[in-house]
Coordinates of C-alpha atoms and ligand atoms in Angstrom, one line a residue:
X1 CA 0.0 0.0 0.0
X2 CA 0.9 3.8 -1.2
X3 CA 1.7 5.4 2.1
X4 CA 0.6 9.0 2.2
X5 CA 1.4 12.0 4.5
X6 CA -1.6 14.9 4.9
X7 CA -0.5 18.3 5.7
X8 CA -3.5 20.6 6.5
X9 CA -2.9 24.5 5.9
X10 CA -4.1 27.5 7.7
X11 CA -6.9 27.5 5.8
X12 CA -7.7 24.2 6.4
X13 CA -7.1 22.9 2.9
X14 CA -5.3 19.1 2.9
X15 CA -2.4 18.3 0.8
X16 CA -1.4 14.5 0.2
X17 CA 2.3 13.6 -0.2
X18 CA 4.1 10.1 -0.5
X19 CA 6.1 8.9 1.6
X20 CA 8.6 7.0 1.0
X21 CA 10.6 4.4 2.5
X22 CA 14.2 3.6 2.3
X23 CA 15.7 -0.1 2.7
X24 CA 16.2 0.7 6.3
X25 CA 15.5 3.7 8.0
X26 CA 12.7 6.2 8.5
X27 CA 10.5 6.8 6.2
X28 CA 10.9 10.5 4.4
X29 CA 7.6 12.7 3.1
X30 CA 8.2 13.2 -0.4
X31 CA 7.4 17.3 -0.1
X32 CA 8.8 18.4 -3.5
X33 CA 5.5 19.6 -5.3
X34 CA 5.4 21.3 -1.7
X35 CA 5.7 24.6 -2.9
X36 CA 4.1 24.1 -6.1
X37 CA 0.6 23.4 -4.7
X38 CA 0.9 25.5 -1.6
X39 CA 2.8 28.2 -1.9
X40 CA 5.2 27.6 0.8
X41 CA 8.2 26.4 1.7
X42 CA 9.5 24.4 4.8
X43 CA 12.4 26.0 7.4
X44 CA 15.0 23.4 8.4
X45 CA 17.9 25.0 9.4
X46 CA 20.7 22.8 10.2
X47 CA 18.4 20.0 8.3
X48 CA 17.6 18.4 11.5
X49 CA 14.5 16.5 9.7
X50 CA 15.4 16.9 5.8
X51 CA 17.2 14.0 3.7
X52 CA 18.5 16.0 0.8
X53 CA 19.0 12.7 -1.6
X54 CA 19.0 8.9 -1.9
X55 CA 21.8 7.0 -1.3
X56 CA 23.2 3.0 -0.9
X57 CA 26.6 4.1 0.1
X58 CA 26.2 4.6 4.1
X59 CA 24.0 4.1 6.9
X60 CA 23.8 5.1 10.3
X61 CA 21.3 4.1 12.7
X62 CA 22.4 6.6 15.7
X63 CA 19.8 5.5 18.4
X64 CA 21.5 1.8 18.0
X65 CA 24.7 2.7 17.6
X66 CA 24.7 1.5 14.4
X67 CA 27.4 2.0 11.2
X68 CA 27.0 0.3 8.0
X69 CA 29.0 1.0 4.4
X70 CA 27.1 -0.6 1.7
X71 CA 25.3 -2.8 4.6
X72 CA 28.6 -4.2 6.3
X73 CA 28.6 -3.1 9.9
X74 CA 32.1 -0.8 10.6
X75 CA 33.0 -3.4 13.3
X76 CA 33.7 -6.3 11.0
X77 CA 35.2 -4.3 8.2
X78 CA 37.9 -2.8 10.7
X79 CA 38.1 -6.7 11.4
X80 CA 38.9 -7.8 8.1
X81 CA 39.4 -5.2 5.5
X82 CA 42.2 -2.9 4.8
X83 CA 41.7 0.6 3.8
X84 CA 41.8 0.1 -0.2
X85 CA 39.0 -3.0 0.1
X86 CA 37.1 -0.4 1.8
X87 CA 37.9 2.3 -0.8
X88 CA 36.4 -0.2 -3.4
X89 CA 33.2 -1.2 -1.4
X90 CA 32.3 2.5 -0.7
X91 CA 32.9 3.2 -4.8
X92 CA 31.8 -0.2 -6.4
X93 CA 29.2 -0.9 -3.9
X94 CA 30.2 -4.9 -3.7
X95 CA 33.7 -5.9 -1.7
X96 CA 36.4 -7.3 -4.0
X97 CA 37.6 -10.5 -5.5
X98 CA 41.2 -11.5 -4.9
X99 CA 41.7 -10.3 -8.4
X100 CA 39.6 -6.9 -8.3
X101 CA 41.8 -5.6 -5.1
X102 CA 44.9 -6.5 -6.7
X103 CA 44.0 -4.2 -10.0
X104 CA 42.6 -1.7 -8.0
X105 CA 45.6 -1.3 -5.5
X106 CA 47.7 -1.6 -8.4
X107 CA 45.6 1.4 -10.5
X108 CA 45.9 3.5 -7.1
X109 CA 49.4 2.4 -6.4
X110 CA 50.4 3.9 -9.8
X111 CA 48.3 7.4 -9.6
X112 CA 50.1 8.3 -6.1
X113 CA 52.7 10.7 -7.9
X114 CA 51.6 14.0 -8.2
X115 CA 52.7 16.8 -10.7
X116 CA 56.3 17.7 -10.6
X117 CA 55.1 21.5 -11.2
X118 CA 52.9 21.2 -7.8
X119 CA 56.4 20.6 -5.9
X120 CA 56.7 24.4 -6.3
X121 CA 52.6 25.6 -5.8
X122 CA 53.9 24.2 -2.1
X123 CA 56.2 27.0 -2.1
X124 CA 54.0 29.9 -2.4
X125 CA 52.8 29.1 1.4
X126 CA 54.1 30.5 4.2
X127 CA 56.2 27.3 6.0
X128 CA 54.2 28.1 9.1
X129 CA 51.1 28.0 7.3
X130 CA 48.3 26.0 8.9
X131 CA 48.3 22.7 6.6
X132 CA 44.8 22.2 6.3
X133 CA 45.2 25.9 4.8
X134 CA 47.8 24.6 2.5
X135 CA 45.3 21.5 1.5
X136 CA 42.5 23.1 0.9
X137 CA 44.6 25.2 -1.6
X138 CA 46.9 22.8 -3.6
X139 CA 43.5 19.8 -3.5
X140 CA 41.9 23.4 -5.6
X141 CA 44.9 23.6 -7.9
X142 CA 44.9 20.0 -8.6
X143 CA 42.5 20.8 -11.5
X144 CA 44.7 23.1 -12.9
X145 CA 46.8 20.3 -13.4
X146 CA 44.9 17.2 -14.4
X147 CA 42.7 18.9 -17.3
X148 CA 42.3 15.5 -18.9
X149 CA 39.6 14.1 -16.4
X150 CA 37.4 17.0 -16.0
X151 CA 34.7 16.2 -17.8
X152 CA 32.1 15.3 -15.5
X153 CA 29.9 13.6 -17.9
X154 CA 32.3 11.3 -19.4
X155 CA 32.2 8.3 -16.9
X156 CA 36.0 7.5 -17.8
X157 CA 37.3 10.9 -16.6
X158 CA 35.2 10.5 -13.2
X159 CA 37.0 7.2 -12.5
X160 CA 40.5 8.6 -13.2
X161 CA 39.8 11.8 -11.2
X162 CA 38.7 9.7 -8.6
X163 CA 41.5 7.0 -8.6
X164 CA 44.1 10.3 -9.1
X165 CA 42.4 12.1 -5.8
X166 CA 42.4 9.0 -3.4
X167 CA 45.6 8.0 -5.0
X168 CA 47.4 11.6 -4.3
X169 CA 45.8 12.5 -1.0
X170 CA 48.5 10.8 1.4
X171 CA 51.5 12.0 -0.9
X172 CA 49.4 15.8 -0.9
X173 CA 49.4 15.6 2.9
X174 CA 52.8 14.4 3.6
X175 CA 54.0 16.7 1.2
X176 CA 52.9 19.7 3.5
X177 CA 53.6 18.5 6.4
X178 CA 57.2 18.0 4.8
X179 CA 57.2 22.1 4.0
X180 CA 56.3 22.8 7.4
X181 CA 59.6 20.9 8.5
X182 CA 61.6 22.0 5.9
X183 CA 62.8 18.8 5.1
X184 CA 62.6 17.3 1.4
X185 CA 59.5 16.0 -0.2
X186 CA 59.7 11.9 -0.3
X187 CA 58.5 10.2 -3.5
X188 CA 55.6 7.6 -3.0
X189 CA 57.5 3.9 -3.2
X190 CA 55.5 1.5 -5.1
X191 CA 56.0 -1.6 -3.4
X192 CA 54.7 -0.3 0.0
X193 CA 50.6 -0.7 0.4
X194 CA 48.9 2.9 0.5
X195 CA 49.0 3.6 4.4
X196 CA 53.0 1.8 4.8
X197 CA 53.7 4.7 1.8
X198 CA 51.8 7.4 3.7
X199 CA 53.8 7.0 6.6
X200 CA 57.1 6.7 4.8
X201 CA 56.0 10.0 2.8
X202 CA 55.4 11.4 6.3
X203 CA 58.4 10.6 8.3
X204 CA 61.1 8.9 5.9
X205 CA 63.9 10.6 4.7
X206 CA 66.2 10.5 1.2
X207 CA 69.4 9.5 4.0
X208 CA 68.4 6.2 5.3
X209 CA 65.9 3.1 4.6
X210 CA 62.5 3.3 6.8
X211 CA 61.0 0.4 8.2
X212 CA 57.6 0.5 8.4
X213 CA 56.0 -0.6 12.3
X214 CA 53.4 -3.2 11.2
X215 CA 51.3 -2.6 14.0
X216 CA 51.1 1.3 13.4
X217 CA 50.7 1.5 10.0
X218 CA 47.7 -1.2 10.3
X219 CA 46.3 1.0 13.4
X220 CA 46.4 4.0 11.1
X221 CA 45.0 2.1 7.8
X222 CA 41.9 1.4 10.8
X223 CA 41.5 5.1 11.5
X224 CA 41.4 5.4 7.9
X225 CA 38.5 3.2 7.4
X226 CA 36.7 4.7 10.2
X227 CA 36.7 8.0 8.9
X228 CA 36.0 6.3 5.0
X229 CA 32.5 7.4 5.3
X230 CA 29.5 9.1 7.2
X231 CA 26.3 9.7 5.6
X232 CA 25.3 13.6 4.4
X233 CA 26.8 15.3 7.6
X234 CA 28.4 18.9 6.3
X235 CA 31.9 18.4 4.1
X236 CA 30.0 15.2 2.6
X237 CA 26.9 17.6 1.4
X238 CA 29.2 20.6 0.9
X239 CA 30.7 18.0 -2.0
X240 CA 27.6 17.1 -3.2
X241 CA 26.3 20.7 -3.3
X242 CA 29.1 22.2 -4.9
X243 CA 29.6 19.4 -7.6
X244 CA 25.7 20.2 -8.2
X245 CA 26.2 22.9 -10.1
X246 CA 28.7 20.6 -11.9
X247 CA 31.9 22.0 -10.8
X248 CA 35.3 19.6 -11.2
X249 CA 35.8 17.0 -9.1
X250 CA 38.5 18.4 -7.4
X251 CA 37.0 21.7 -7.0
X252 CA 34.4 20.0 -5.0
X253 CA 36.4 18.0 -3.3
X254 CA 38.7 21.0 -2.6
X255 CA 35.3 22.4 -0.7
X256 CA 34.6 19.5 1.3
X257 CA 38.2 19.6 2.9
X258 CA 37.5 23.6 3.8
X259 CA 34.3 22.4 5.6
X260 CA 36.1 19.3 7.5
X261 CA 38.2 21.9 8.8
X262 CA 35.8 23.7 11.3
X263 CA 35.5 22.6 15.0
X264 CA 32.5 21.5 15.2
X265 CA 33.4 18.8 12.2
X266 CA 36.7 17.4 11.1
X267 CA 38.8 19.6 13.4
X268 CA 37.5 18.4 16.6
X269 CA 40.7 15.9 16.7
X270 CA 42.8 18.9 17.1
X271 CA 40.0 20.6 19.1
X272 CA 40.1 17.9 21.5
X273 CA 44.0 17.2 22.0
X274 CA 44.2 20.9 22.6
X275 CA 41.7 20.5 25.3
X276 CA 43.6 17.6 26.5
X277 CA 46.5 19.8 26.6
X278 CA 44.5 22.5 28.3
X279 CA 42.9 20.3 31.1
X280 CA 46.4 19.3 32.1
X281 CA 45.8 17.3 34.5
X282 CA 43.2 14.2 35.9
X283 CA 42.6 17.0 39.3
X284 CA 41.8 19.9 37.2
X285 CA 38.6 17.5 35.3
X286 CA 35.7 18.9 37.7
X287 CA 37.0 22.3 37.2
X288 CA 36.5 22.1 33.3
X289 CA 33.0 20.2 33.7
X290 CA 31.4 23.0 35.1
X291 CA 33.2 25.2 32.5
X292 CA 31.3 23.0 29.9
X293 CA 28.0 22.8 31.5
X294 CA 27.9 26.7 31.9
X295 CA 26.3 27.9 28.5
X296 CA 27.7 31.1 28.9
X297 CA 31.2 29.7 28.8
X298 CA 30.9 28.7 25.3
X299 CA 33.1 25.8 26.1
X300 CA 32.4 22.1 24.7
X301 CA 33.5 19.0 25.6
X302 CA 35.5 18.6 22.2
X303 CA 35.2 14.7 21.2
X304 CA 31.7 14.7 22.7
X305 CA 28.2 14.6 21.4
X306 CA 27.2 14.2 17.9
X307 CA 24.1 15.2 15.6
X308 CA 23.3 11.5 14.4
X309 CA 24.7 9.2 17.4
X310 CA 22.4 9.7 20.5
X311 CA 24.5 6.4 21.8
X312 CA 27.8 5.5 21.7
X313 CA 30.1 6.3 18.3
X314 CA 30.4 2.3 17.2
X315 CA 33.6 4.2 15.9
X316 CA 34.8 5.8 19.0
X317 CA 34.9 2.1 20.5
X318 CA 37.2 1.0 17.9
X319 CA 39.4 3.9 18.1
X320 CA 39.7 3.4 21.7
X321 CA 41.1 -0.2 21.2
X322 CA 43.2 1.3 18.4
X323 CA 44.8 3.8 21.3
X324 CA 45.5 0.7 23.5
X325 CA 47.5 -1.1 21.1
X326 CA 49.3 2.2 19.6
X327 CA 50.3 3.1 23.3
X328 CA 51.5 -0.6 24.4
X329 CA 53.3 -1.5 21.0
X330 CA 55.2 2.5 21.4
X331 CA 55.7 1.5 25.4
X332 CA 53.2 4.6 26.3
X333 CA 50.9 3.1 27.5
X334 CA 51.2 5.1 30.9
X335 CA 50.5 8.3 28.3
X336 CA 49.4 11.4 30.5
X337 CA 47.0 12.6 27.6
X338 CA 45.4 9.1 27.6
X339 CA 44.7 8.4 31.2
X340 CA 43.4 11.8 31.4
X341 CA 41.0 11.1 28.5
X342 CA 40.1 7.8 30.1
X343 CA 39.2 10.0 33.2
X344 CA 37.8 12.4 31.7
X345 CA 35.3 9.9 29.7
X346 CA 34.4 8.4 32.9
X347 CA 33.0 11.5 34.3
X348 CA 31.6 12.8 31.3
X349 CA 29.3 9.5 30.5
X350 CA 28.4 9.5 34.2
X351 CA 27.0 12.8 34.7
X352 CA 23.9 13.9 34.5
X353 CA 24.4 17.0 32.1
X354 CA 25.8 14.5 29.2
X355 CA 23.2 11.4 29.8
X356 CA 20.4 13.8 29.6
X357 CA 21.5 15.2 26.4
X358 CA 23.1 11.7 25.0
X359 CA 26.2 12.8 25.0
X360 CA 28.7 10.1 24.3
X361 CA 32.6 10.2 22.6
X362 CA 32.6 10.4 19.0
X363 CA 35.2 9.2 16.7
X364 CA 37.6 12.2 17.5
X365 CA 37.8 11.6 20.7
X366 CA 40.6 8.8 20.7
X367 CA 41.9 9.5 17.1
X368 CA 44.0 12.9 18.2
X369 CA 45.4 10.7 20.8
X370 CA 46.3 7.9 18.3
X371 CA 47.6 10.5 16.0
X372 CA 49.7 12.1 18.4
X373 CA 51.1 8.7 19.4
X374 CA 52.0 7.8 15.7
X375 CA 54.3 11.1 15.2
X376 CA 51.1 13.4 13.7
X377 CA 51.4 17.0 15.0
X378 CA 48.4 18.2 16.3
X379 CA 48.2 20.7 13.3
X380 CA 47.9 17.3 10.8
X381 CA 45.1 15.5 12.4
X382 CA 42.4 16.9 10.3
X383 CA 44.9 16.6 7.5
X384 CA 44.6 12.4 8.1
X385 CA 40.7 12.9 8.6
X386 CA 40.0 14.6 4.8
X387 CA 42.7 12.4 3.6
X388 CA 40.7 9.0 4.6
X389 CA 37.2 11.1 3.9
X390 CA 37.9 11.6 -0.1
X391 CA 36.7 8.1 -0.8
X392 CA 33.5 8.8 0.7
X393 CA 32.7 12.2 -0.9
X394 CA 34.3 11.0 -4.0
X395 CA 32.1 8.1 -3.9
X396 CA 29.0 10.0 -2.6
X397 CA 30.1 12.6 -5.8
X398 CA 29.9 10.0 -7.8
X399 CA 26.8 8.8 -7.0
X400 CA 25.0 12.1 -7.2
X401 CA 26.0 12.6 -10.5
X402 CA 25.4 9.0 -12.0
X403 CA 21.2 9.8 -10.0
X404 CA 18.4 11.3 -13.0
X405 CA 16.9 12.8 -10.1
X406 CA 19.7 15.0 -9.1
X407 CA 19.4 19.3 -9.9
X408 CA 21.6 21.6 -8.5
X409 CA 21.1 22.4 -4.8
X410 CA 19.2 25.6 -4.3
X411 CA 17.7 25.6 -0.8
X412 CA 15.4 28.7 -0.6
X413 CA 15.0 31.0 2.9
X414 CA 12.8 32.5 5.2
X415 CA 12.9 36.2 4.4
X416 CA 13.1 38.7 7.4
X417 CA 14.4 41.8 6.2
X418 CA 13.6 44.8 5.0
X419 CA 10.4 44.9 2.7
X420 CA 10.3 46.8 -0.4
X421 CA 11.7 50.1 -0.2
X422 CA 13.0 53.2 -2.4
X423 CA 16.4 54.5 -2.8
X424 CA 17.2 58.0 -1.3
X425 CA 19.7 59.1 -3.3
X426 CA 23.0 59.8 -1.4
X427 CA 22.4 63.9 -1.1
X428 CA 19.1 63.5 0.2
X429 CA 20.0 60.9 3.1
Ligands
LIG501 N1 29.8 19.6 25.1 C1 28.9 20.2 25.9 N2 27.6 20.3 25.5 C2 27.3 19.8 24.4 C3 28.2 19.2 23.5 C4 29.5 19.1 23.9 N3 30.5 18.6 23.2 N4 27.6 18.8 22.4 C5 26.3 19.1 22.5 N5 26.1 19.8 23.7 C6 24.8 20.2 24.3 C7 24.4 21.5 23.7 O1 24.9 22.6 24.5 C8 22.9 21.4 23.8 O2 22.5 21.6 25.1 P1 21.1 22.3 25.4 O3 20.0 21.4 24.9 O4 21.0 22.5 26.9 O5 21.1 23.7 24.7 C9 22.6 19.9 23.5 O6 23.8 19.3 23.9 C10 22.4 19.6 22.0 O7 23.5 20.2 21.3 P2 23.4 20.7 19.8 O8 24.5 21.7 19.6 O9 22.0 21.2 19.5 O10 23.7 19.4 19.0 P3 24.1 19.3 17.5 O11 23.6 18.1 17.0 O12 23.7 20.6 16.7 O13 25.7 19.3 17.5 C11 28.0 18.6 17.5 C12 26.5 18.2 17.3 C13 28.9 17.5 17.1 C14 28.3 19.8 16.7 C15 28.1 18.9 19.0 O14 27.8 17.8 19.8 C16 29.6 19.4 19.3 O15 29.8 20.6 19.2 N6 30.5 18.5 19.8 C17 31.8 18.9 20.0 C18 32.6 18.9 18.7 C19 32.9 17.5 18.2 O16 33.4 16.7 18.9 N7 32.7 17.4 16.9 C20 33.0 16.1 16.2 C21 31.8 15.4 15.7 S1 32.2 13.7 15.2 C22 33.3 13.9 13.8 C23 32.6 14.5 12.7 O17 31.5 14.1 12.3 O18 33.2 15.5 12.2

């Protein structure tokens, strides 16, 4: 049976609209001819209750606790998967044959070299540059560079673009993080797998041979995969709404990284180790409670809360694991910053002000302390975030532009300002 949703106006007309219903998941009323046959529009600021477009990519059920990509629950891909398998779920929608992963590592593998010419766009930036101000720029410029996949109507040159973007992200972010040090840019190496390469970019050097730490590199392939993905939250529907209008690839990814950066998103890694830092110590925790609980404060607890989990982050649990076998496989694992964030979590899910609100860790909340342990300055975390996120908008790109139904974004607005008025000119004023 049709389901059907009955608005009644002010007038007391009634409107029928269908709803409809997803694979799993609420239903959504179908309001498009909303304005057509009333006259008015609905206000969702923030779109607490709109879904702005179909997708099969992700799902998150955030009263359960619940992450799925393409219907595998994050748990068990962490489990099994490495980052690239993940990359080719989230873009092919199915997980990969023996024979499909080896291709596809093989077509990333050989895309991680970037423009010789982009060497220098580096140098333009101040060296003390923030590099997710650097990122945001050269990820830009990467369409001045790779002309021959623009064309976003040509299926071919939206696989290349998005082989060459997840392919050139780690050697892009090492690459900064290298001019911020001063030390010389490392080329990718071939015969390493995509994060064992990232780290080498990161913290090899021309004088000596490094030796990748199996245990860190696959604890930082996990914190790739858990950032792979998450629904429409803000740089994922920045992506889609700039590549709406049908702007470059890159451009749009470009976009999405300069929306990962804010607080309230992507940097709440750096956020929250900077709180960390702040707190200081386990003694000074009650003080900085009531700090967070006063609203005039305008403190948060950074690494806390989230729009879509009203229960725990399935992804904070697996970061929090990740931190334990960081810290014991370094010998940290008496870290200050860690056993302060394990107090500091205890109180937090225990008082009354964060179960009230379901409040719970997200993601970010271990990931900065990973991070930190792995050599990352603070400055990089959100770096490593839009690094692992380009599959997902990529993907979710992809998928918008590949959907008949898609038009470019154009929310519309409640109007409170001035009414119609006339122009005094300037001597009469
Ligand atoms: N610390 C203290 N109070 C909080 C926090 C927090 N971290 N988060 C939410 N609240 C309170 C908020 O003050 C409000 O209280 P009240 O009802 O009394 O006014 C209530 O909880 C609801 O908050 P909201 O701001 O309406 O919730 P939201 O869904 O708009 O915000 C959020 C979600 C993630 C922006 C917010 O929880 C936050 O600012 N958290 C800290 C930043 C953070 O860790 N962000 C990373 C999110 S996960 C990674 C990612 O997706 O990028």
């Amino acid at each position: 049976m049709d389901k059907k949703a009955t608005l009644t106006l002010h007038d007391g007309k009634k409107i029928e609209f269908p709803v409809l219903s997803g694979s799993i998941g609420p239903d959504v009323v179908d309001i498009r001819t909303l304005y057509g046959k009333t006259g008015v529009f609905t206000y969702d600021p923030g779109f607490l209750s709109t879904a702005s477009c179909n997708s099969t990519i992700t799902y998150i059920d955030g009263d359960a606790g619940i992450l799925l990509y393409r219907g595998y629950p994050i748990e068990q891909l962490a489990k099994h998967c490495d980052f690239l398998e993940v990359c080719y779920l989230l873009l092919n929608g199915e997980l990969p044959s023996a024979k499909q992963k080896g291709e596809f590592d093989d077509m990333v593998t050989r895309h991680t070299m970037v423009h010789d010419q982009l060497n220098r766009f580096f140098t333009g930036f101040r060296r003390d540059a923030h590099p997710m101000a650097v990122m945001v720029g050269v990820v830009g410029a990467l369409s001045a560079f790779y002309h021959d996949s623009l064309d976003i109507d040509d299926p071919e040159h939206r696989k290349i673009s998005a082989f060459r973007l997840i392919a050139k992200l780690p050697t892009i972010t090492a690459m900064g993080y290298k001019y911020t040090t001063g030390q010389p840019f490392m080329y990718p190496k071939n015969d390493l797998s995509y994060t064992a390469n990232f780290l080498r970019m990161m913290f090899g050097t021309p004088c000596e041979e490094f030796k990748p730490n199996e245990v860190l590199v696959r604890a930082l392939d996990r914190i790739f995969i858990l950032h792979a993905d998450h629904e429409q939250n803000a740089s994922t529907s920045t992506v889609r709404l700039a590549g709406s209008s049908g702007a470059n690839p890159f451009a749009c990814i470009a976009a999405g990284i300069a929306c990962l950066w804010g607080p309230a998103h992507g940097g709440a890694n750096e956020a929250c180790l900077q709180m960390l830092e702040e707190i200081g110590d386990a003694s000074k925790i009650g003080e900085f409670i009531s700090k967070v609980k006063d609203k005039n404060s305008g403190v948060r607890l950074m690494g806390f809360g989230h729009r879509v989990y009203k229960n725990h982050d399935p992804r904070a649990k697996l970061m929090r694991e990740t931190c334990h076998e960081v810290l014991n496989e370094l010998g940290l694992h008496n870290d200050r910053l860690f056993k302060l964030a394990l107090a500091l979590e205890k109180i937090a899910i225990e008082d009354q002000y964060f179960v009230e609100r379901k409040l719970y860790p997200n993601v970010d909340f271990y990931s900065g302390i990973v991070q930190r342990a792995l050599g990352i300055p603070v400055s990089m975390f959100t770096c490593v975030f839009a690094l692992a996120r380009t599959v997902g908008w990529i993907a979710q790109w992809q998928e918008m532009i590949a959907d008949p139904e898609y038009k470019i974004g154009r929310p519309r607005q409640l109007y409170k300002g001035a009414p119609r008025r006339e122009v005094v000119p300037l001597a009469g004023r």
